[in-house]
């Protein structure tokens, strides 16, 4: 028997646990059969031995009778006397061997059968009774209609009581399984060892054969002694852990769904009720798993897996509050939908969030050129498919000059990037593109589980990298970000995990660092002052925005530089982000503002509702705009004049930014308060580059709407503009002699 069960696994009641239980029960049954057979054979051996002793002693008496027959013969009498004494000694030794065998069978084997297996059988009987009660309670709880609140409350209480009883019995059963697993090892080995020692004592004529086992017996004796000691310690530890878990975990609450690392990243698993698609609409409880970009389920462990959703990127998830049953949600894909039910409101939210996070992760991790061709088309702007495809051309070719090794060398050459940002493991090959840090593979999996609103994970070696993203990674880095997110680690005397720490320790650290933000420097309390309208200037604490340019900008127009501020800490985080996005932009300050809760789409009410993205556009900062977009900035959010970032990039002649916004899905048909879209503005400002980009995007949008693939000319042009905006931005800068009125 090789199965050894974990207490936490039994509390989850997973199919793996049930399968392990069935395997253990089969093996214990076989063990009991063989032990009983051994006892019968031992009894037969003892009876035969006693019969042999009685016959032997009668034989000695017969020899003695021969010695006393006729006149005494001194030589013969001495010979027979020694012979009979020798035979008597051997029979006495044999009797001791039989007694030792009988004692060993009773003490080791019979005790194991009568006591050890009896406790196991009782624990097994209680466990399956508890399992039946829990199954009945779960089914009853699931069947209670939503409108019967009192019945639902009673069913919930009964479910908690049944789960608590089941978990207690499961813990007891698991303890008995683990105890008998250890006990049967040293009981059987000790039985054999004592039997061999008794045989060695008796069979003096077999000394040569037994001497070959002498060293083995010594070693086995030492190992047995150590095993007994270790087993005693393990039993004591298990009993203590058993008591603690029984006191701590048995509140009758549902267990947490499992999160674990798989070959394709983090997966979630747990029980859900599933409504059948047949005419009866029956509900069945199944074990569901999110893995490999799919939602699957199985009836029991090692049963065939049924795929509910082939590709999470092609589905959505929604709650079902109008159904008769509670805690229901629906996973909808183009070909079918699946109605599921959780055991509680908390588990419902966990599953919905997990599916949504998996959908987002599947999009962020997929190769764009393979996975975004079938995304829906947009009606008034670039469809997601066309916008992503525009970016795909620049991405795929943008990595050709240096390849993956070039990206790794560039990013890891930044100070601190040669080690994982969170655990300091050397040579990390993963990155969080919205934070600008490098990560080892285990920490990257933990980051991915946080969701893309916290961290967008990408491989330095396996994924494609736009040139602006590589520059963004080099501009930030582990040292800069850790100065923000670990600012108070030393003061709080918190120990940072190392490369050899467990996943649980790393996960706790990353959650505290990025989700709870425990180690940030506390900002002073500030009040967000809303912008004032009129001609009296911006309110105090709000940085000014460059003036809105006219459709026909004057020659030599440049954004008005930001005045310096000596007290940035007094600014609201949103205002701080806005200020840092201006000219010249400061990515570390922007990262600091976002870490302290700044809204990436913060609106400066005193400056025509400009956003940080519009402010970075006015400063013509490709990296600042890329950083804001990676952190969730809305590329189509407009100011009070109805102009979004693409309008401003077009007016100011920032071709590289216009290319970036088009790749990120900017709305081509959006019109400002004067009724002009970006293409009209570009034609008025006579910017041939931007006109070319916008016309190509319009053409691509029309082709996508008609289901046409189109040629790859626009891909090459977008690639060239992307590379030029990243490597030679001065070539895309408009000068005064470039502007004229059509």
Phi, psi and omega in degrees: 000125187242356185279131175228119191265151178261141183295319180297325180294323181290330178292327179285338180055048181280164175301329177299319180294316180297320178296320178295322178298314180298320178296317180297315182297320178296318182289323178294321177298317178295321178298318180297317179300315182289326177293318178296321177297319179296321178297319179296317179295323178295320177297318178296320178297318180294319179296318177296321179296319180293323176295322177296320179296315180298318179293321179296317180293322176296324177295320178295319177299320178296323177293317179299323177298324177295325182292331183263008179275125179076187181295145182295142176245109185303316182295315181291320180298316180296319181293314181293325179297313179296321182294316180292323176297318179296318179294322178297318178299320180292322178292323176297319177296321178295322177298319177296323177297317179295319178297317179296320179296315179298315180297318181293319178298317180292315186288323186260300189283311183293323177296319179298320181288314187281322185260306183298311182286334177294315177298323179296317181295320178295316178296322179295316180298316178295321182298313184288330172296316177298322180295319178295320178296318179295317180298318179295318179295320178297314180296316179297317179298321180289332185274350182293125180295156181297326187285342181267081185295318182296316179295324178295321179294318179295320179296321178296319178295318178297322179296315179298318179296317179295320180293319179298316178297318179296316182297321177296317179291325178295319177297317178297317181295317179297321178298315180297322178298312182292324180293314182290331175300317179284318187294319184294333180295303186282337177294313181292318180292324178291323177300312181296318182298314180295322179295317179295321180295320177294320177296319180297323178293321184283309187276080179290330178294337179264032183299320183296318180292318181288334179295332177294336179265001185299309181296320179298318180297320179296314180295318180296321179298316179295317180295321179297318179299315180294323179296319178298317179296314180296319180296322178296318178294316180297320179296318178297317179295317180295320179295320178295315179296322178299316180295315181297315180295324180293325179283327189268316193266345190269060177267000182081006180276156179291144179288156177291142172298151185280141170235125180213164181273128177242178180297337180247029179103192183291143177233154177240145181212153180169174181275140172218151169274139181236131178274131181288156180268007180279183184291334183278343180053045181285155180250134180229143179270124183226161178266110184261148180219138170257116182200150175050042176064026180222156171250118185229165175213163175213154184285318177207172185300136180070007173282158179302140181274131176257126182272121177275313180232120180290323185218112183296338180291342183257019182226170174220167182230140180215153178282158181232074183288345184270356181286159178294320181275151181273166171059038183258149172214163186233133174257117187247129175235169181301330185264334184198172174227156183227124180265124185234158180224128176270174182274343182203170178296322180296314178293327176301313181294322179298317181291318179298315179297321181295317179295317179298316179296321180293323177297314180295319180295321179298321177293315185290332183268344184285154171285125189297325184289344180258336196245350186249013183285335185257014180284150186300155182270151177267152183264325183244005182205180177301126175296155180303320180297315183288320180296318179294324180292326175301316178292331183299319180299316180293325182290309187299321181273338182293342182260357184297317186302317184251338182073183182298321180298326179293318178297314180299315181297318180296311185291318182287345179285344178292144183305122178091346184280352179284354175233153177301137184297331187254333181230359176067023173290134184290159175053057177291142182239022176229161184212153169255111190283336177275336175270331181082039183231160175257149187219151171282172186293325181288316178294327178295323176297321178293317177300318181297327180289340178291336184103154184289345176286345173257315186207130177255111188265139178215147179277136177287338185252332187259334185261163176276149184230123172290149181299325180292329178291320178299316179295324178297315178300322181286335181283328180265254178103169186295320182297314181297313184291322179291332174296337178270303188279346178239030186298327185249016181298313180296317181294327181273356179056043178265136180270124179280137181293152178255179183300331184267004180288160181288162178298325180297319179295316179296320181295319178296319180296313183295321179295317179294326185283313188257331181267306179279338178054050184287337190255008178289152170290129182288127177276151175294152179294124179230153180255129180287121181264125180284145181294147177261148178261157181114192186259018184265008175090175183284159177289164179293137180094355179245125180288149178287155176254145175305142184300147180297122181287153176282167180298325176250088186294149179289155180302140177071024181291133174222149178300143178291127183292151179286136174289146180292152177230131181272348185229068179293334181295340180278352182281149169299144181308322177295317178294324178296318177297318179297315180297316184291338179280350182282193185266124353276144181289151178233103181297317177302319179293322177296318178297322178296317180296316178296322178298327180271015170098014179295139174283121183296340177253030181302139183252127176273094183298334180277352182231057172060035176058033177289149179252166175303327180292321176293322177298316178292328176295317179298328179277358179055045180253105179297319183291319179296318178295316178299318180298315180294318180295319178295336179262019170098013178296141180277115184288350182246010178285132188253162175270191183292342177270007179076017183255129176265183181303323180295322175302312184294320178297324179290315180299318184276355178075027180271087186297318180299320179290322177300319177298318179298314182294324177295320178296331183268011173090030178298148183281111181289331185265003182294135180244143179277188183295341177268004176080019183250136176265171184302323181294319177298317179296317181298322179291325179290324180274000175058038177265099187296323181298312182290324176301317179299314180299314183293321178294319177298319179296320177297316179298316180297322179296318179294319179296319179295323179295329179269002179078021180265144180282323181074173178268184185255016179299315182297329179297316179297319181293314178297323178298315182297317179295321180296314180296320181292320179297329181274318187264323182227067184297334182295335180288342180257002181281132178281140176245169186299324182285351177277346188260129172205160184270131178285000000 
